[in-house]
Amino acid sequence: MLTVKDFIAKYETYSDEELYVVYINVDNYSEEAAEALSIVMAKQGGHKLLIERLEAKAVIENEKQRIAQEATKLGLGGVDAAFIKNTTNSTILSTDEVNEIIETNAGKAASQVADKKVNADTVFKSLVGGGMASLAGGAFTSLQFIYFGATSALMITGTALICYAVVKLVTKKSYNNTAVLLASFVAFIISCLLGYGSLYIFGYLG
């Protein structure tokens, strides 16, 4: 059984959040744990100061979330990080902290916008990727039919993943892009047709 000294050593490593959890549930702890908690909290200024620190942290976190949400919203609307920095102020966070949050979230938003954008380059690469995916997926599906005589839900899923992976590799964009999604779907259909066709041409070899 842990002694008061053991609990003190343990609680001294706790964060404010962890100490608060112990504090509000102290009735469920042993006498030794409760005594140790009282000692540790007294060293740190008491429970009132603990709550004040937690409230201060909550204010800071809420401010960070506010700026992050604002930067993301504007970034998704096509506004660049430089403009957002000039129009976003905070009386709680330092300028460096604000700028760091803006750069991170505006950057993520810009990446999402670029990922969804369909232009001539995306269409061309989707066509190329779709063709390559059809061949890769078709070869995979053909082997299933030729050597096993049938396929399964797992194998079909594998074919779909192969098609998407190839298109994504070529276009450098994800399924959030309409062209990528369409090319992957068409490649999947062609792959399945090639699989059926190979069984008809070569027959079952398993």
Short mmCIF file of C-alpha atoms in Angstrom, two decimals:
data_model
loop_
_atom_site.label_atom_id
_atom_site.label_comp_id
_atom_site.label_asym_id
_atom_site.label_seq_id
_atom_site.Cartn_x
_atom_site.Cartn_y
_atom_site.Cartn_z
CA MET A 1 0.00 0.00 0.00
CA LEU A 2 1.28 3.45 -0.91
CA THR A 3 2.23 5.82 1.88
CA VAL A 4 1.61 9.56 2.11
CA LYS A 5 5.19 10.12 0.96
CA ASP A 6 4.62 7.89 -2.07
CA PHE A 7 1.48 9.78 -3.03
CA ILE A 8 3.25 13.12 -2.62
CA ALA A 9 6.01 12.02 -4.98
CA LYS A 10 3.34 10.87 -7.43
CA TYR A 11 1.14 13.97 -7.26
CA GLU A 12 4.10 16.32 -7.62
CA THR A 13 4.52 15.02 -11.17
CA TYR A 14 0.87 15.66 -12.04
CA SER A 15 -0.29 18.46 -14.29
CA ASP A 16 -2.89 20.94 -13.04
CA GLU A 17 -5.56 19.07 -14.97
CA GLU A 18 -4.61 15.74 -13.40
CA LEU A 19 -4.49 17.24 -9.92
CA TYR A 20 -7.93 18.75 -10.40
CA VAL A 21 -9.36 15.35 -11.34
CA VAL A 22 -7.95 13.90 -8.12
CA TYR A 23 -9.24 16.91 -6.17
CA ILE A 24 -12.85 16.58 -7.31
CA ASN A 25 -12.78 12.83 -6.69
CA VAL A 26 -10.81 12.90 -3.43
CA ASP A 27 -13.67 11.26 -1.50
CA ASN A 28 -13.04 8.09 -3.47
CA TYR A 29 -9.36 7.99 -2.51
CA SER A 30 -7.62 6.64 0.57
CA GLU A 31 -6.76 8.81 3.57
CA GLU A 32 -3.10 8.70 2.57
CA ALA A 33 -3.91 9.92 -0.93
CA ALA A 34 -6.16 12.70 0.37
CA GLU A 35 -3.51 13.87 2.83
CA ALA A 36 -0.83 13.83 0.15
CA LEU A 37 -3.07 15.80 -2.19
CA SER A 38 -3.67 18.42 0.48
CA ILE A 39 0.07 18.80 1.04
CA VAL A 40 0.93 19.05 -2.66
CA MET A 41 -1.85 21.54 -3.38
CA ALA A 42 -0.82 23.66 -0.39
CA LYS A 43 2.70 23.85 -1.80
CA GLN A 44 1.25 25.05 -5.09
CA GLY A 45 -0.96 27.74 -3.55
CA GLY A 46 -4.11 25.83 -2.68
CA HIS A 47 -7.18 24.71 -4.62
CA LYS A 48 -8.32 28.25 -5.43
CA LEU A 49 -5.07 29.05 -7.19
CA LEU A 50 -5.26 25.70 -9.00
CA ILE A 51 -8.71 26.58 -10.32
CA GLU A 52 -7.50 30.04 -11.34
CA ARG A 53 -4.63 28.49 -13.30
CA LEU A 54 -7.01 26.10 -15.04
CA GLU A 55 -9.39 28.93 -15.90
CA ALA A 56 -6.50 30.97 -17.31
CA LYS A 57 -5.43 28.00 -19.44
CA ALA A 58 -9.01 27.59 -20.66
CA VAL A 59 -9.13 31.23 -21.74
CA ILE A 60 -5.89 30.80 -23.68
CA GLU A 61 -7.07 27.58 -25.34
CA ASN A 62 -10.39 29.17 -26.32
CA GLU A 63 -8.51 32.08 -27.86
CA LYS A 64 -6.27 29.70 -29.80
CA GLN A 65 -9.33 27.84 -31.09
CA ARG A 66 -11.00 31.11 -32.09
CA ILE A 67 -8.00 32.22 -34.13
CA ALA A 68 -7.54 28.76 -35.62
CA GLN A 69 -11.18 28.61 -36.72
CA GLU A 70 -11.02 32.11 -38.17
CA ALA A 71 -7.80 31.35 -40.06
CA THR A 72 -9.25 28.10 -41.40
CA LYS A 73 -12.48 29.76 -42.51
CA LEU A 74 -10.68 32.59 -44.30
CA GLY A 75 -8.09 30.20 -45.73
CA LEU A 76 -10.81 28.01 -47.23
CA GLY A 77 -12.21 31.17 -48.77
CA GLY A 78 -8.95 31.80 -50.57
CA VAL A 79 -7.52 34.44 -48.24
CA ASP A 80 -3.75 34.12 -47.76
CA ALA A 81 -1.97 33.93 -44.42
CA ALA A 82 -0.35 37.37 -44.76
CA PHE A 83 -3.73 39.11 -45.02
CA ILE A 84 -5.16 37.08 -42.12
CA LYS A 85 -2.21 38.10 -39.93
CA ASN A 86 -2.86 41.77 -40.65
CA THR A 87 -6.54 41.53 -39.79
CA THR A 88 -6.39 39.24 -36.74
CA ASN A 89 -5.69 40.62 -33.28
CA SER A 90 -5.53 39.12 -29.81
CA THR A 91 -5.29 40.69 -26.37
CA ILE A 92 -4.42 37.32 -24.85
CA LEU A 93 -1.79 35.78 -27.10
CA SER A 94 1.48 37.25 -28.32
CA THR A 95 1.92 38.25 -31.95
CA ASP A 96 4.26 35.32 -32.54
CA GLU A 97 1.72 32.87 -31.13
CA VAL A 98 -1.06 34.34 -33.24
CA ASN A 99 1.05 34.22 -36.39
CA GLU A 100 2.07 30.62 -35.75
CA ILE A 101 -1.55 29.53 -35.36
CA ILE A 102 -2.55 31.42 -38.51
CA GLU A 103 0.28 29.97 -40.58
CA THR A 104 -0.53 26.42 -39.48
CA ASN A 105 -4.28 26.57 -40.05
CA ALA A 106 -4.25 28.82 -43.12
CA GLY A 107 -1.66 26.49 -44.62
CA LYS A 108 -3.85 23.46 -44.01
CA ALA A 109 -6.84 25.28 -45.50
CA ALA A 110 -4.84 26.28 -48.57
CA SER A 111 -3.79 22.65 -49.03
CA GLN A 112 -7.43 21.56 -48.87
CA VAL A 113 -8.41 24.15 -51.47
CA ALA A 114 -5.56 23.09 -53.77
CA ASP A 115 -6.46 19.43 -53.27
CA LYS A 116 -10.06 20.00 -54.36
CA LYS A 117 -9.20 22.26 -57.30
CA VAL A 118 -9.78 20.72 -60.73
CA ASN A 119 -7.75 22.29 -63.55
CA ALA A 120 -6.30 21.15 -66.86
CA ASP A 121 -3.29 19.60 -65.17
CA THR A 122 -5.49 17.66 -62.76
CA VAL A 123 -7.68 16.35 -65.59
CA PHE A 124 -4.67 15.28 -67.65
CA LYS A 125 -2.98 13.53 -64.74
CA SER A 126 -6.28 11.91 -63.75
CA LEU A 127 -6.62 10.48 -67.26
CA VAL A 128 -3.05 9.19 -67.20
CA GLY A 129 -3.45 7.87 -63.67
CA GLY A 130 -6.79 6.32 -64.55
CA GLY A 131 -5.21 4.47 -67.48
CA MET A 132 -2.37 3.18 -65.34
CA ALA A 133 -4.78 2.25 -62.57
CA SER A 134 -6.95 0.32 -65.03
CA LEU A 135 -3.95 -1.76 -66.09
CA ALA A 136 -2.75 -2.36 -62.54
CA GLY A 137 -6.21 -3.12 -61.20
CA GLY A 138 -7.03 -5.18 -64.29
CA ALA A 139 -3.93 -7.32 -63.82
CA PHE A 140 -4.78 -7.87 -60.16
CA THR A 141 -8.39 -8.80 -60.95
CA SER A 142 -7.39 -11.00 -63.88
CA LEU A 143 -5.12 -13.08 -61.66
CA GLN A 144 -8.00 -13.60 -59.27
CA PHE A 145 -10.31 -14.95 -61.98
CA ILE A 146 -7.70 -16.96 -63.87
CA TYR A 147 -6.22 -18.73 -60.85
CA PHE A 148 -9.13 -18.77 -58.43
CA GLY A 149 -12.08 -18.73 -60.81
CA ALA A 150 -13.82 -16.04 -58.79
CA THR A 151 -13.21 -13.04 -56.59
CA SER A 152 -14.32 -11.91 -53.15
CA ALA A 153 -15.39 -8.74 -51.39
CA LEU A 154 -11.89 -8.44 -49.94
CA MET A 155 -10.25 -8.80 -53.35
CA ILE A 156 -12.69 -6.34 -54.92
CA THR A 157 -11.84 -3.86 -52.17
CA GLY A 158 -8.17 -4.45 -52.94
CA THR A 159 -8.78 -3.64 -56.60
CA ALA A 160 -10.54 -0.40 -55.65
CA LEU A 161 -7.68 0.59 -53.36
CA ILE A 162 -5.10 -0.15 -56.06
CA CYS A 163 -6.96 2.03 -58.54
CA TYR A 164 -7.26 4.91 -56.10
CA ALA A 165 -3.63 4.60 -54.96
CA VAL A 166 -2.33 4.77 -58.53
CA VAL A 167 -4.47 7.78 -59.45
CA LYS A 168 -3.51 9.55 -56.22
CA LEU A 169 0.17 8.84 -56.84
CA VAL A 170 0.02 10.35 -60.32
CA THR A 171 -2.15 13.38 -59.52
CA LYS A 172 -0.78 14.06 -56.02
CA LYS A 173 -4.37 14.72 -54.95
CA SER A 174 -6.86 12.83 -52.79
CA TYR A 175 -10.39 11.50 -53.15
CA ASN A 176 -11.64 14.97 -52.16
CA ASN A 177 -10.89 15.96 -55.75
CA THR A 178 -13.76 15.19 -58.13
CA ALA A 179 -11.46 14.28 -61.04
CA VAL A 180 -9.45 11.87 -58.89
CA LEU A 181 -12.57 10.23 -57.52
CA LEU A 182 -14.11 9.85 -60.99
CA ALA A 183 -10.89 8.51 -62.52
CA SER A 184 -10.52 5.99 -59.70
CA PHE A 185 -14.11 4.80 -60.12
CA VAL A 186 -13.82 4.41 -63.90
CA ALA A 187 -10.49 2.59 -63.48
CA PHE A 188 -12.13 0.25 -60.98
CA ILE A 189 -14.96 -0.59 -63.40
CA ILE A 190 -12.49 -1.18 -66.24
CA SER A 191 -10.36 -3.36 -63.94
CA CYS A 192 -13.35 -5.55 -63.13
CA LEU A 193 -14.26 -5.85 -66.82
CA LEU A 194 -10.68 -6.81 -67.66
CA GLY A 195 -10.82 -9.46 -64.98
CA TYR A 196 -13.97 -10.99 -66.41
CA GLY A 197 -12.54 -10.71 -69.91
CA SER A 198 -9.33 -12.49 -68.98
CA LEU A 199 -11.29 -15.43 -67.59
CA TYR A 200 -13.24 -15.63 -70.84
CA ILE A 201 -10.05 -15.44 -72.96
CA PHE A 202 -7.62 -17.56 -70.95
CA GLY A 203 -10.01 -19.71 -68.99
CA TYR A 204 -9.56 -21.05 -65.48
CA LEU A 205 -5.93 -22.08 -64.84
CA GLY A 206 -6.10 -22.83 -61.13
#
